[in-house]
Amino acid sequence: MAASDDFGGDDSWREGLNLLCDGLVTEARLNDLGVEIAVLDIIRPMVSRLQITKWRKENPAVAAQQISRPIFIVGQPRTGTTILFDLLAQDPELRPPLTWEVDNPHPLPRPETYATDPRIAETQASIEMSEQIVPGLLAFHPMGALHGQECVRITAGQFCSMIFSVQYRLPTYYRWLLYDADHRPAYRYHRTFLQHLQSGVPGGACFWLLKSPAHLWQLDALVAEYPDALIVQNHRDPLNVISSISALTHHLRRLASDDSSITDCAGQSCEEIVVGLERGMKLRDSEALAGHRIVDVQFADFVRDPFATIRALYAELGRELSPTAEQKMRAFLAAHPGDGGGGRYTWDDTGLDAGAVREQVREYQQRFGVPDEPLK
């Protein structure tokens, strides 16, 4: 592909990039390896943006492609969104964006080599290298080149994404992201990215299956860009969510920094979760989402009987769970049973006051019937 310096007509991504770069230099406490990782995390989405913009200009019909009735799994992190996403991704009629194609979207993936593209092995090797550097990372958050990838990896190309503020200590950036950033351009770029992938591997009559807890914070921007989106929100006791995501954030940051603490991560995670739940409730009552149906899934119900939950979910979405899809889901679950979290995190590690946090999330729990769980 010939060189290009055209990032597209919208320069709004530069604000997030500037804040991100400032934070990486002044706040992230990067070690030598962290500097190398951060450079790649900036260059990769910029290169992808250049490549997608050039391809789109050379193939203008791509911009007219429809993204019809995409399914978005939202909700707090650590509420079963990942395993639900992975199970639904086994349905041949649903199309998740896979990790390898999100990280390397050009040259355009092709149907005839979709399962054998050399980028699959390259991406998998990179993931396994991360596990070698910080053992246990994949137990916290299973990943793979052929697994579906979260939307935060796509919106990284707008530099308006929680992926950066989870992976690195960036207090200025994360507060901008939470309170001040305009997320609408990120969703426009999200659509552009899906159209790009779809132009290479259409998937026939398939529907996009998408996932990120970050969508809960921006439901209005999501439905403004995708007015026919089908939204699934997972629910779980927020206190166990906070302790789990704090431990995961700490584990991720250890890739790039020798100076990370769970208590520091917990302070950020608690603020994000509390703000996200409050904002999510307000948005669901707002005019922006008036008449927009959202399907609620209880974590406890899903853990107790995942396939009863999935059948009910399909019924709510107006879809039929085919025997083939269910068989594939059962095979995936048997091969990836999980371990329930084990002893990887405890509430005591967070340094937070459980009673105070419980009061902050009580309205959410009462509204959605989310029971208190024993704190781990």
XYZ file of C-alpha atoms in Angstrom, residues 7 13 17 20 37-53 102-103 105 152-159 161 163-164 189 193:
37
model
C -6.215 10.590 8.670
C -8.941 12.543 17.546
C -3.932 11.739 21.469
C -2.702 10.494 26.152
C 4.582 -0.912 24.557
C 3.103 2.586 24.727
C 4.746 3.612 21.452
C 3.212 0.576 19.746
C -0.186 1.302 21.337
C -0.088 4.753 19.751
C 1.374 3.824 16.386
C -0.879 0.805 15.747
C -4.227 2.682 15.757
C -2.738 5.608 13.842
C -1.468 3.300 11.100
C -4.821 1.522 10.969
C -6.613 4.855 10.671
C -4.382 5.906 7.767
C -4.887 2.569 6.003
C -8.659 2.543 6.481
C -8.987 6.149 5.309
C -8.951 -5.451 14.701
C -5.231 -5.147 15.416
C -7.150 -4.491 9.515
C -12.417 -0.176 23.051
C -9.728 -1.581 20.779
C -11.559 -0.065 17.809
C -12.222 3.353 19.353
C -8.522 3.498 20.228
C -8.218 4.862 16.677
C -10.061 7.974 17.863
C -7.886 8.046 21.028
C -11.065 4.828 24.644
C -8.346 0.813 26.825
C -5.637 3.391 27.534
C -15.070 5.934 13.614
C -14.034 0.439 11.118
